[in-house]
PDB file of C-alpha atoms in Angstrom:
ATOM      1  CA  MET A  18     -15.529   4.537 -27.104  1.00  0.00           C
ATOM      2  CA  LYS A  19     -16.116   1.343 -25.150  1.00  0.00           C
ATOM      3  CA  SER A  20     -14.695   1.382 -21.622  1.00  0.00           C
ATOM      4  CA  PRO A  21     -11.887  -1.128 -21.019  1.00  0.00           C
ATOM      5  CA  ARG A  22     -12.137  -4.321 -19.011  1.00  0.00           C
ATOM      6  CA  VAL A  23     -10.489  -4.408 -15.587  1.00  0.00           C
ATOM      7  CA  SER A  24      -8.527  -7.116 -13.769  1.00  0.00           C
ATOM      8  CA  PHE A  25      -8.261  -6.989  -9.971  1.00  0.00           C
ATOM      9  CA  VAL A  26      -5.090  -8.571  -8.621  1.00  0.00           C
ATOM     10  CA  ILE A  27      -5.210  -9.434  -4.912  1.00  0.00           C
ATOM     11  CA  PRO A  28      -2.317 -11.079  -3.030  1.00  0.00           C
ATOM     12  CA  VAL A  29      -3.262 -12.956   0.137  1.00  0.00           C
ATOM     13  CA  ARG A  30      -1.738 -15.098   2.842  1.00  0.00           C
ATOM     14  CA  ASN A  31      -3.913 -16.485   5.641  1.00  0.00           C
ATOM     15  CA  ASP A  32      -6.416 -13.625   5.617  1.00  0.00           C
ATOM     16  CA  ALA A  33      -9.665 -15.359   4.650  1.00  0.00           C
ATOM     17  CA  ALA A  34     -12.096 -13.164   6.619  1.00  0.00           C
ATOM     18  CA  ARG A  35     -10.766  -9.848   5.344  1.00  0.00           C
ATOM     19  CA  LEU A  36     -10.328 -11.296   1.840  1.00  0.00           C
ATOM     20  CA  GLU A  37     -14.040 -12.098   1.775  1.00  0.00           C
ATOM     21  CA  THR A  38     -14.833  -8.488   2.740  1.00  0.00           C
ATOM     22  CA  CYS A  39     -12.498  -7.259   0.002  1.00  0.00           C
ATOM     23  CA  LEU A  40     -13.987  -9.483  -2.697  1.00  0.00           C
ATOM     24  CA  ARG A  41     -17.568  -8.625  -1.775  1.00  0.00           C
ATOM     25  CA  SER A  42     -16.705  -4.915  -2.012  1.00  0.00           C
ATOM     26  CA  ILE A  43     -15.387  -5.483  -5.539  1.00  0.00           C
ATOM     27  CA  LEU A  44     -18.513  -7.435  -6.487  1.00  0.00           C
ATOM     28  CA  ARG A  45     -20.668  -4.530  -5.283  1.00  0.00           C
ATOM     29  CA  ASN A  46     -19.241  -2.395  -8.082  1.00  0.00           C
ATOM     30  CA  ASP A  47     -21.958  -2.156 -10.726  1.00  0.00           C
ATOM     31  CA  TYR A  48     -19.569  -2.146 -13.670  1.00  0.00           C
ATOM     32  CA  ARG A  49     -20.687  -4.070 -16.735  1.00  0.00           C
ATOM     33  CA  SER A  50     -21.108  -7.781 -16.075  1.00  0.00           C
ATOM     34  CA  GLY A  51     -18.242  -9.803 -17.490  1.00  0.00           C
ATOM     35  CA  ASP A  52     -15.935  -6.802 -17.809  1.00  0.00           C
ATOM     36  CA  VAL A  53     -14.242  -7.331 -14.437  1.00  0.00           C
ATOM     37  CA  GLU A  54     -12.082 -10.321 -13.598  1.00  0.00           C
ATOM     38  CA  ILE A  55     -10.653 -11.056 -10.155  1.00  0.00           C
ATOM     39  CA  ILE A  56      -7.335 -12.837  -9.688  1.00  0.00           C
ATOM     40  CA  VAL A  57      -6.351 -13.870  -6.158  1.00  0.00           C
ATOM     41  CA  VAL A  58      -2.694 -14.836  -5.732  1.00  0.00           C
ATOM     42  CA  ASP A  59      -2.564 -17.143  -2.734  1.00  0.00           C
ATOM     43  CA  ASN A  60       0.799 -17.268  -0.952  1.00  0.00           C
ATOM     44  CA  GLY A  61       0.538 -20.678   0.690  1.00  0.00           C
ATOM     45  CA  SER A  62      -2.501 -19.937   2.862  1.00  0.00           C
ATOM     46  CA  SER A  63      -3.705 -22.623   5.267  1.00  0.00           C
ATOM     47  CA  ASP A  64      -6.849 -20.870   6.540  1.00  0.00           C
ATOM     48  CA  GLY A  65      -9.157 -21.387   3.564  1.00  0.00           C
ATOM     49  CA  SER A  66      -8.350 -18.105   1.782  1.00  0.00           C
ATOM     50  CA  ALA A  67      -8.164 -19.868  -1.596  1.00  0.00           C
ATOM     51  CA  GLU A  68     -11.513 -21.568  -1.028  1.00  0.00           C
ATOM     52  CA  VAL A  69     -13.172 -18.258  -0.100  1.00  0.00           C
ATOM     53  CA  ALA A  70     -11.829 -16.695  -3.294  1.00  0.00           C
ATOM     54  CA  THR A  71     -13.063 -19.564  -5.444  1.00  0.00           C
ATOM     55  CA  GLN A  72     -16.532 -19.479  -3.884  1.00  0.00           C
ATOM     56  CA  LEU A  73     -16.816 -15.773  -4.737  1.00  0.00           C
ATOM     57  CA  GLY A  74     -15.867 -16.311  -8.367  1.00  0.00           C
ATOM     58  CA  ALA A  75     -12.206 -15.331  -8.329  1.00  0.00           C
ATOM     59  CA  ARG A  76      -9.501 -17.104 -10.264  1.00  0.00           C
ATOM     60  CA  VAL A  77      -6.961 -18.435  -7.779  1.00  0.00           C
ATOM     61  CA  ILE A  78      -3.236 -18.725  -8.456  1.00  0.00           C
ATOM     62  CA  ARG A  79      -1.133 -20.515  -5.871  1.00  0.00           C
ATOM     63  CA  VAL A  80       2.384 -19.176  -5.340  1.00  0.00           C
ATOM     64  CA  ASP A  81       4.140 -20.796  -2.393  1.00  0.00           C
ATOM     65  CA  GLN A  82       7.209 -18.543  -2.364  1.00  0.00           C
ATOM     66  CA  GLY A  83       7.632 -14.855  -3.170  1.00  0.00           C
ATOM     67  CA  ARG A  84       7.413 -11.338  -1.811  1.00  0.00           C
ATOM     68  CA  VAL A  85       4.217  -9.365  -2.288  1.00  0.00           C
ATOM     69  CA  ALA A  86       5.710  -7.550  -5.307  1.00  0.00           C
ATOM     70  CA  GLU A  87       6.280 -10.910  -7.002  1.00  0.00           C
ATOM     71  CA  LEU A  88       2.734 -12.028  -6.183  1.00  0.00           C
ATOM     72  CA  ARG A  89       1.318  -8.928  -7.830  1.00  0.00           C
ATOM     73  CA  ASN A  90       3.540  -9.413 -10.873  1.00  0.00           C
ATOM     74  CA  ARG A  91       2.455 -13.045 -11.221  1.00  0.00           C
ATOM     75  CA  GLY A  92      -1.201 -12.079 -11.077  1.00  0.00           C
ATOM     76  CA  ALA A  93      -0.746  -9.245 -13.563  1.00  0.00           C
ATOM     77  CA  ALA A  94       1.023 -11.550 -16.023  1.00  0.00           C
ATOM     78  CA  LEU A  95      -2.057 -13.780 -16.158  1.00  0.00           C
ATOM     79  CA  ALA A  96      -4.600 -10.955 -16.370  1.00  0.00           C
ATOM     80  CA  SER A  97      -6.537 -10.728 -19.625  1.00  0.00           C
ATOM     81  CA  THR A  98      -7.406  -7.013 -19.600  1.00  0.00           C
ATOM     82  CA  GLU A  99      -5.775  -3.699 -20.414  1.00  0.00           C
ATOM     83  CA  VAL A 100      -6.363  -2.220 -16.945  1.00  0.00           C
ATOM     84  CA  LEU A 101      -4.825  -3.660 -13.778  1.00  0.00           C
ATOM     85  CA  ALA A 102      -6.308  -2.854 -10.374  1.00  0.00           C
ATOM     86  CA  PHE A 103      -4.186  -3.750  -7.345  1.00  0.00           C
ATOM     87  CA  VAL A 104      -6.180  -4.042  -4.130  1.00  0.00           C
ATOM     88  CA  ASP A 105      -4.864  -5.768  -1.021  1.00  0.00           C
ATOM     89  CA  ALA A 106      -6.824  -8.488   0.775  1.00  0.00           C
ATOM     90  CA  ASP A 107      -7.246  -6.279   3.859  1.00  0.00           C
ATOM     91  CA  ASN A 108      -8.723  -3.392   1.855  1.00  0.00           C
ATOM     92  CA  GLU A 109     -12.381  -2.682   1.129  1.00  0.00           C
ATOM     93  CA  ILE A 110     -13.364  -0.435  -1.787  1.00  0.00           C
ATOM     94  CA  VAL A 111     -16.514   1.576  -2.462  1.00  0.00           C
ATOM     95  CA  ALA A 112     -19.186   0.627  -5.009  1.00  0.00           C
ATOM     96  CA  GLY A 113     -18.219   3.333  -7.528  1.00  0.00           C
ATOM     97  CA  TRP A 114     -14.482   2.550  -7.444  1.00  0.00           C
ATOM     98  CA  VAL A 115     -14.195   1.061 -10.950  1.00  0.00           C
ATOM     99  CA  TYR A 116     -15.961   3.960 -12.678  1.00  0.00           C
ATOM    100  CA  ALA A 117     -13.836   6.513 -10.808  1.00  0.00           C
ATOM    101  CA  ALA A 118     -10.637   4.592 -11.581  1.00  0.00           C
ATOM    102  CA  LEU A 119     -11.363   4.441 -15.310  1.00  0.00           C
ATOM    103  CA  ALA A 120     -12.305   8.133 -15.381  1.00  0.00           C
ATOM    104  CA  CYS A 121      -8.874   8.955 -13.922  1.00  0.00           C
ATOM    105  CA  LEU A 122      -7.037   6.743 -16.402  1.00  0.00           C
ATOM    106  CA  GLN A 123      -8.797   8.457 -19.311  1.00  0.00           C
ATOM    107  CA  LEU A 124      -7.182  11.786 -18.392  1.00  0.00           C
ATOM    108  CA  PRO A 125      -4.316  12.873 -20.675  1.00  0.00           C
ATOM    109  CA  GLY A 126      -0.961  11.312 -19.873  1.00  0.00           C
ATOM    110  CA  VAL A 127      -2.153   9.404 -16.797  1.00  0.00           C
ATOM    111  CA  GLY A 128      -0.470   6.069 -16.176  1.00  0.00           C
ATOM    112  CA  ALA A 129      -1.913   5.222 -12.773  1.00  0.00           C
ATOM    113  CA  ALA A 130      -4.412   6.429 -10.168  1.00  0.00           C
ATOM    114  CA  GLY A 131      -5.235   5.723  -6.552  1.00  0.00           C
ATOM    115  CA  ALA A 132      -5.858   7.383  -3.209  1.00  0.00           C
ATOM    116  CA  LEU A 133      -4.853   7.304   0.428  1.00  0.00           C
ATOM    117  CA  CYS A 134      -6.728   4.748   2.493  1.00  0.00           C
ATOM    118  CA  HIS A 135      -9.127   5.348   5.374  1.00  0.00           C
ATOM    119  CA  ALA A 136      -8.991   3.681   8.778  1.00  0.00           C
ATOM    120  CA  PRO A 137     -11.861   1.304   9.581  1.00  0.00           C
ATOM    121  CA  ALA A 138     -14.829   3.004  11.256  1.00  0.00           C
ATOM    122  CA  ASP A 139     -14.580   0.621  14.198  1.00  0.00           C
ATOM    123  CA  GLY A 140     -10.782   0.806  14.368  1.00  0.00           C
ATOM    124  CA  THR A 141      -8.696   1.310  17.480  1.00  0.00           C
ATOM    125  CA  TRP A 142      -7.554   4.753  18.572  1.00  0.00           C
ATOM    126  CA  VAL A 143      -4.105   3.871  17.191  1.00  0.00           C
ATOM    127  CA  GLN A 144      -5.583   3.091  13.760  1.00  0.00           C
ATOM    128  CA  ARG A 145      -7.554   6.347  13.784  1.00  0.00           C
ATOM    129  CA  ALA A 146      -4.474   8.333  14.796  1.00  0.00           C
ATOM    130  CA  TYR A 147      -2.333   6.563  12.198  1.00  0.00           C
ATOM    131  CA  SER A 148      -4.900   7.387   9.521  1.00  0.00           C
ATOM    132  CA  HIS A 149      -5.019  11.019  10.666  1.00  0.00           C
ATOM    133  CA  LEU A 150      -1.230  11.302  10.353  1.00  0.00           C
ATOM    134  CA  ARG A 151      -1.360   9.690   6.927  1.00  0.00           C
ATOM    135  CA  GLY A 152      -3.872  12.287   5.813  1.00  0.00           C
ATOM    136  CA  ALA A 153      -7.284  12.094   4.167  1.00  0.00           C
ATOM    137  CA  PRO A 154      -7.736  11.979   0.390  1.00  0.00           C
ATOM    138  CA  HIS A 155      -9.287  15.102  -1.028  1.00  0.00           C
ATOM    139  CA  GLY A 156     -10.479  15.975  -4.519  1.00  0.00           C
ATOM    140  CA  GLN A 157      -8.320  15.107  -7.491  1.00  0.00           C
ATOM    141  CA  HIS A 158      -4.696  16.133  -7.809  1.00  0.00           C
ATOM    142  CA  GLU A 159      -1.293  15.114  -9.150  1.00  0.00           C
ATOM    143  CA  ALA A 160       0.623  12.646  -6.973  1.00  0.00           C
ATOM    144  CA  ASP A 161       4.246  11.566  -6.771  1.00  0.00           C
ATOM    145  CA  TRP A 162       3.393   8.291  -5.060  1.00  0.00           C
ATOM    146  CA  LEU A 163       0.401   5.951  -4.736  1.00  0.00           C
ATOM    147  CA  GLY A 164       0.033   2.964  -2.422  1.00  0.00           C
ATOM    148  CA  SER A 165      -0.042  -0.459  -4.077  1.00  0.00           C
ATOM    149  CA  GLY A 166      -2.989  -1.600  -1.950  1.00  0.00           C
ATOM    150  CA  ASN A 167      -5.336   0.834  -3.708  1.00  0.00           C
ATOM    151  CA  LEU A 168      -3.965   1.357  -7.198  1.00  0.00           C
ATOM    152  CA  VAL A 169      -5.123   1.159 -10.807  1.00  0.00           C
ATOM    153  CA  VAL A 170      -2.732   1.285 -13.761  1.00  0.00           C
ATOM    154  CA  TRP A 171      -2.795   0.835 -17.509  1.00  0.00           C
ATOM    155  CA  ARG A 172      -1.353  -2.556 -18.361  1.00  0.00           C
ATOM    156  CA  ARG A 173       0.908  -0.999 -21.010  1.00  0.00           C
ATOM    157  CA  ALA A 174       2.311   1.390 -18.396  1.00  0.00           C
ATOM    158  CA  PHE A 175       2.834  -1.467 -15.931  1.00  0.00           C
ATOM    159  CA  GLU A 176       4.699  -3.521 -18.513  1.00  0.00           C
ATOM    160  CA  SER A 177       6.770  -0.547 -19.692  1.00  0.00           C
ATOM    161  CA  VAL A 178       8.538  -0.479 -16.305  1.00  0.00           C
ATOM    162  CA  ASN A 179       8.534  -4.283 -15.856  1.00  0.00           C
ATOM    163  CA  GLY A 180       6.065  -4.162 -12.979  1.00  0.00           C
ATOM    164  CA  PHE A 181       7.044  -4.125  -9.323  1.00  0.00           C
ATOM    165  CA  ASP A 182      10.614  -4.794  -8.235  1.00  0.00           C
ATOM    166  CA  SER A 183      10.383  -8.248  -6.657  1.00  0.00           C
ATOM    167  CA  SER A 184      13.731  -7.781  -4.872  1.00  0.00           C
ATOM    168  CA  LEU A 185      12.021  -5.271  -2.552  1.00  0.00           C
ATOM    169  CA  GLU A 186      10.115  -6.507   0.473  1.00  0.00           C
ATOM    170  CA  THR A 187       8.610  -3.082   1.207  1.00  0.00           C
ATOM    171  CA  CYS A 188       8.323   0.319  -0.524  1.00  0.00           C
ATOM    172  CA  GLU A 189       7.863  -1.440  -3.867  1.00  0.00           C
ATOM    173  CA  ASP A 190       5.011   0.960  -4.615  1.00  0.00           C
ATOM    174  CA  VAL A 191       7.192   4.047  -4.105  1.00  0.00           C
ATOM    175  CA  ASP A 192       9.822   2.585  -6.433  1.00  0.00           C
ATOM    176  CA  PHE A 193       7.166   1.583  -8.997  1.00  0.00           C
ATOM    177  CA  CYS A 194       5.602   5.049  -9.039  1.00  0.00           C
ATOM    178  CA  HIS A 195       8.995   6.715  -9.361  1.00  0.00           C
ATOM    179  CA  ARG A 196       9.743   4.626 -12.452  1.00  0.00           C
ATOM    180  CA  LEU A 197       6.346   5.463 -13.974  1.00  0.00           C
ATOM    181  CA  ARG A 198       6.980   9.173 -13.486  1.00  0.00           C
ATOM    182  CA  ALA A 199      10.486   8.811 -14.930  1.00  0.00           C
ATOM    183  CA  ARG A 200       8.797   7.666 -18.151  1.00  0.00           C
ATOM    184  CA  GLY A 201       6.753  10.873 -18.227  1.00  0.00           C
ATOM    185  CA  LEU A 202       3.497   9.330 -17.004  1.00  0.00           C
ATOM    186  CA  ARG A 203       1.209  11.187 -14.636  1.00  0.00           C
ATOM    187  CA  LEU A 204      -0.069   9.808 -11.350  1.00  0.00           C
ATOM    188  CA  VAL A 205      -3.448  11.005 -10.104  1.00  0.00           C
ATOM    189  CA  SER A 206      -4.889  10.809  -6.606  1.00  0.00           C
ATOM    190  CA  ASP A 207      -8.685  10.898  -6.550  1.00  0.00           C
ATOM    191  CA  ALA A 208     -10.762  10.742  -3.372  1.00  0.00           C
ATOM    192  CA  ARG A 209     -13.496   8.835  -5.224  1.00  0.00           C
ATOM    193  CA  LEU A 210     -11.212   5.777  -5.134  1.00  0.00           C
ATOM    194  CA  LYS A 211     -12.129   5.329  -1.492  1.00  0.00           C
ATOM    195  CA  SER A 212     -10.627   2.336   0.262  1.00  0.00           C
ATOM    196  CA  VAL A 213     -10.784   1.267   3.900  1.00  0.00           C
ATOM    197  CA  HIS A 214      -7.586  -0.379   5.112  1.00  0.00           C
ATOM    198  CA  HIS A 215      -8.483  -2.899   7.794  1.00  0.00           C
ATOM    199  CA  GLY A 216      -4.816  -3.815   8.148  1.00  0.00           C
ATOM    200  CA  ASP A 217      -3.578  -0.546   9.645  1.00  0.00           C
ATOM    201  CA  PRO A 218      -1.511  -1.091  12.837  1.00  0.00           C
ATOM    202  CA  ALA A 219      -3.947  -1.660  15.701  1.00  0.00           C
ATOM    203  CA  THR A 220      -1.549  -1.052  18.618  1.00  0.00           C
ATOM    204  CA  LEU A 221       1.529   1.039  19.312  1.00  0.00           C
ATOM    205  CA  ARG A 222       3.576  -2.139  19.237  1.00  0.00           C
ATOM    206  CA  ASP A 223       2.233  -2.833  15.732  1.00  0.00           C
ATOM    207  CA  VAL A 224       3.211   0.701  14.674  1.00  0.00           C
ATOM    208  CA  PHE A 225       6.798   0.208  15.868  1.00  0.00           C
ATOM    209  CA  SER A 226       7.005  -3.161  14.133  1.00  0.00           C
ATOM    210  CA  SER A 227       5.631  -1.871  10.825  1.00  0.00           C
ATOM    211  CA  GLU A 228       7.911   1.174  10.828  1.00  0.00           C
ATOM    212  CA  ARG A 229      10.989  -0.992  11.387  1.00  0.00           C
ATOM    213  CA  TRP A 230       9.835  -3.345   8.632  1.00  0.00           C
ATOM    214  CA  ARG A 231       9.269  -0.558   6.092  1.00  0.00           C
ATOM    215  CA  GLY A 232      12.542   1.113   6.994  1.00  0.00           C
ATOM    216  CA  ARG A 233      14.588  -1.805   5.662  1.00  0.00           C
ATOM    217  CA  ASP A 234      13.880  -1.074   2.002  1.00  0.00           C
ATOM    218  CA  ASN A 235      13.073   2.613   2.366  1.00  0.00           C
ATOM    219  CA  LEU A 236      16.752   3.554   2.202  1.00  0.00           C
ATOM    220  CA  ARG A 237      17.301   1.449  -0.924  1.00  0.00           C
ATOM    221  CA  VAL A 238      14.384   3.084  -2.700  1.00  0.00           C
ATOM    222  CA  SER A 239      15.340   6.602  -1.560  1.00  0.00           C
ATOM    223  CA  PHE A 240      18.877   6.339  -2.911  1.00  0.00           C
ATOM    224  CA  ARG A 241      17.794   4.900  -6.268  1.00  0.00           C
ATOM    225  CA  ARG A 242      16.671   8.294  -7.457  1.00  0.00           C
ATOM    226  CA  PRO A 243      18.649  11.544  -7.624  1.00  0.00           C
ATOM    227  CA  LEU A 244      19.029  12.905  -4.091  1.00  0.00           C
ATOM    228  CA  SER A 245      17.387  16.204  -3.275  1.00  0.00           C
ATOM    229  CA  TRP A 246      16.423  18.075  -0.139  1.00  0.00           C
ATOM    230  CA  ALA A 247      12.859  16.864  -0.683  1.00  0.00           C
ATOM    231  CA  SER A 248      13.953  13.222  -0.650  1.00  0.00           C
ATOM    232  CA  MET A 249      16.245  13.452   2.388  1.00  0.00           C
ATOM    233  CA  PRO A 250      13.517  12.801   5.007  1.00  0.00           C
ATOM    234  CA  SER A 251      12.742   9.435   3.386  1.00  0.00           C
ATOM    235  CA  ALA A 252      16.389   8.427   3.595  1.00  0.00           C
ATOM    236  CA  ILE A 253      17.077   9.689   7.112  1.00  0.00           C
ATOM    237  CA  VAL A 254      13.894   8.964   9.047  1.00  0.00           C
ATOM    238  CA  PRO A 255      14.336   5.136   9.122  1.00  0.00           C
ATOM    239  CA  LEU A 256      17.745   5.637  10.761  1.00  0.00           C
ATOM    240  CA  ILE A 257      16.200   8.014  13.282  1.00  0.00           C
ATOM    241  CA  ASP A 258      13.436   5.462  13.958  1.00  0.00           C
ATOM    242  CA  THR A 259      16.006   2.811  14.859  1.00  0.00           C
ATOM    243  CA  VAL A 260      17.923   5.116  17.206  1.00  0.00           C
ATOM    244  CA  LEU A 261      14.760   6.300  18.957  1.00  0.00           C
ATOM    245  CA  ILE A 262      13.379   2.803  19.439  1.00  0.00           C
ATOM    246  CA  ALA A 263      16.712   1.749  20.933  1.00  0.00           C
ATOM    247  CA  ALA A 264      16.632   4.785  23.234  1.00  0.00           C
ATOM    248  CA  ALA A 265      13.082   3.980  24.336  1.00  0.00           C
ATOM    249  CA  ILE A 266      13.985   0.397  25.171  1.00  0.00           C
ATOM    250  CA  GLY A 267      17.131   1.558  26.965  1.00  0.00           C
ATOM    251  CA  GLY A 268      15.108   4.077  28.938  1.00  0.00           C
ATOM    252  CA  LEU A 269      12.660   1.420  30.086  1.00  0.00           C
ATOM    253  CA  PHE A 270      15.507  -0.756  31.355  1.00  0.00           C
ATOM    254  CA  ALA A 271      17.159   2.269  32.962  1.00  0.00           C
ATOM    255  CA  SER A 272      13.932   3.036  34.823  1.00  0.00           C
ATOM    256  CA  LEU A 273      14.483  -0.123  36.854  1.00  0.00           C
ATOM    257  CA  ARG A 274      17.482   1.596  38.435  1.00  0.00           C
ATOM    258  CA  ALA A 275      17.039   5.281  37.726  1.00  0.00           C
ATOM    259  CA  GLY A 276      13.307   5.484  38.377  1.00  0.00           C
ATOM    260  CA  TRP A 277      11.561   8.456  36.855  1.00  0.00           C
ATOM    261  CA  LEU A 278      14.647   9.592  34.930  1.00  0.00           C
ATOM    262  CA  GLY A 279      14.613   6.383  32.924  1.00  0.00           C
ATOM    263  CA  LEU A 280      10.885   6.672  32.327  1.00  0.00           C
ATOM    264  CA  LEU A 281      11.387  10.248  31.182  1.00  0.00           C
ATOM    265  CA  LEU A 282      14.017   9.106  28.680  1.00  0.00           C
ATOM    266  CA  ALA A 283      11.754   6.350  27.384  1.00  0.00           C
ATOM    267  CA  SER A 284       8.745   8.687  27.088  1.00  0.00           C
ATOM    268  CA  GLY A 285      10.794  11.299  25.264  1.00  0.00           C
ATOM    269  CA  ALA A 286      12.165   8.719  22.853  1.00  0.00           C
ATOM    270  CA  LEU A 287       8.700   7.347  22.125  1.00  0.00           C
ATOM    271  CA  ALA A 288       7.330  10.834  21.537  1.00  0.00           C
ATOM    272  CA  ALA A 289      10.206  11.615  19.193  1.00  0.00           C
ATOM    273  CA  PHE A 290       9.651   8.298  17.414  1.00  0.00           C
ATOM    274  CA  ALA A 291       5.990   9.206  16.870  1.00  0.00           C
ATOM    275  CA  ALA A 292       7.053  12.587  15.464  1.00  0.00           C
ATOM    276  CA  ALA A 293       9.608  10.957  13.159  1.00  0.00           C
ATOM    277  CA  SER A 294       7.040   8.420  11.975  1.00  0.00           C
ATOM    278  CA  SER A 295       4.606  11.257  11.292  1.00  0.00           C
ATOM    279  CA  LEU A 296       7.252  13.052   9.235  1.00  0.00           C
ATOM    280  CA  ARG A 297       7.817   9.899   7.243  1.00  0.00           C
ATOM    281  CA  VAL A 298       4.120   9.370   6.545  1.00  0.00           C
ATOM    282  CA  MET A 299       3.509  13.006   5.648  1.00  0.00           C
ATOM    283  CA  ASN A 300       6.544  13.050   3.360  1.00  0.00           C
ATOM    284  CA  ALA A 301       5.362   9.906   1.584  1.00  0.00           C
ATOM    285  CA  THR A 302       1.843  11.243   1.025  1.00  0.00           C
ATOM    286  CA  ARG A 303       3.193  14.591  -0.172  1.00  0.00           C
ATOM    287  CA  ARG A 304       5.455  13.071  -2.846  1.00  0.00           C
TER     288      ARG A 304
END
């Protein structure tokens, strides 16, 4: 049986340098010539991202307004193949990615496949620690959730759940995977789908910002499905994050008057925040 053609859908906004790295990594895949198309959905970039994509042979769609879920949906709607590969502009995939992805999709009952991302080799200590907390992909196994920055899915499966929920700003991949599984489709994590995420938070400040950002829609997604003890960490941890960040900031201000007691409060809150964030990451990768 002839292997299917594959469409890569890549949303981007002002990320020309990393987009070029991403596109070149896709082009290094030695899949049959002409059987891979690349669609870059440009969200109003002003740094030449669209021009970089065009120079490297991608089809460029310009969408001035829309969340990342909507950008992916728009790209998927214009794809001409039966397999959709979603890779973010700040991700870099390995040369054998396409073959590994198609091998996973050929397994019985599989609707989508992917894998956890790696930190860049030259990343900061925060990026390396963040990646360590996220966990490393290993072997091939069933998954409850796959990240949308390193994901391949049958087009028929994607359309059966109406794609990503464009009302969500974050956690759209968790919601998408839950709806795929609700239709009886399997999700497979395979370490051969190696992807380096150059966009991992580079500083502690970036970690705090990204956790607050993800927490906004995490509650909505958590409460969309039947509640269970296993799902409670996803619902509660964003609330804990907010309280701990507030305590850390309060402790820093208190240190101006209370000296080391305030610093102790701030340090404790930050340590607890790191632990809560770790719980959230581990829970997400375990689902």
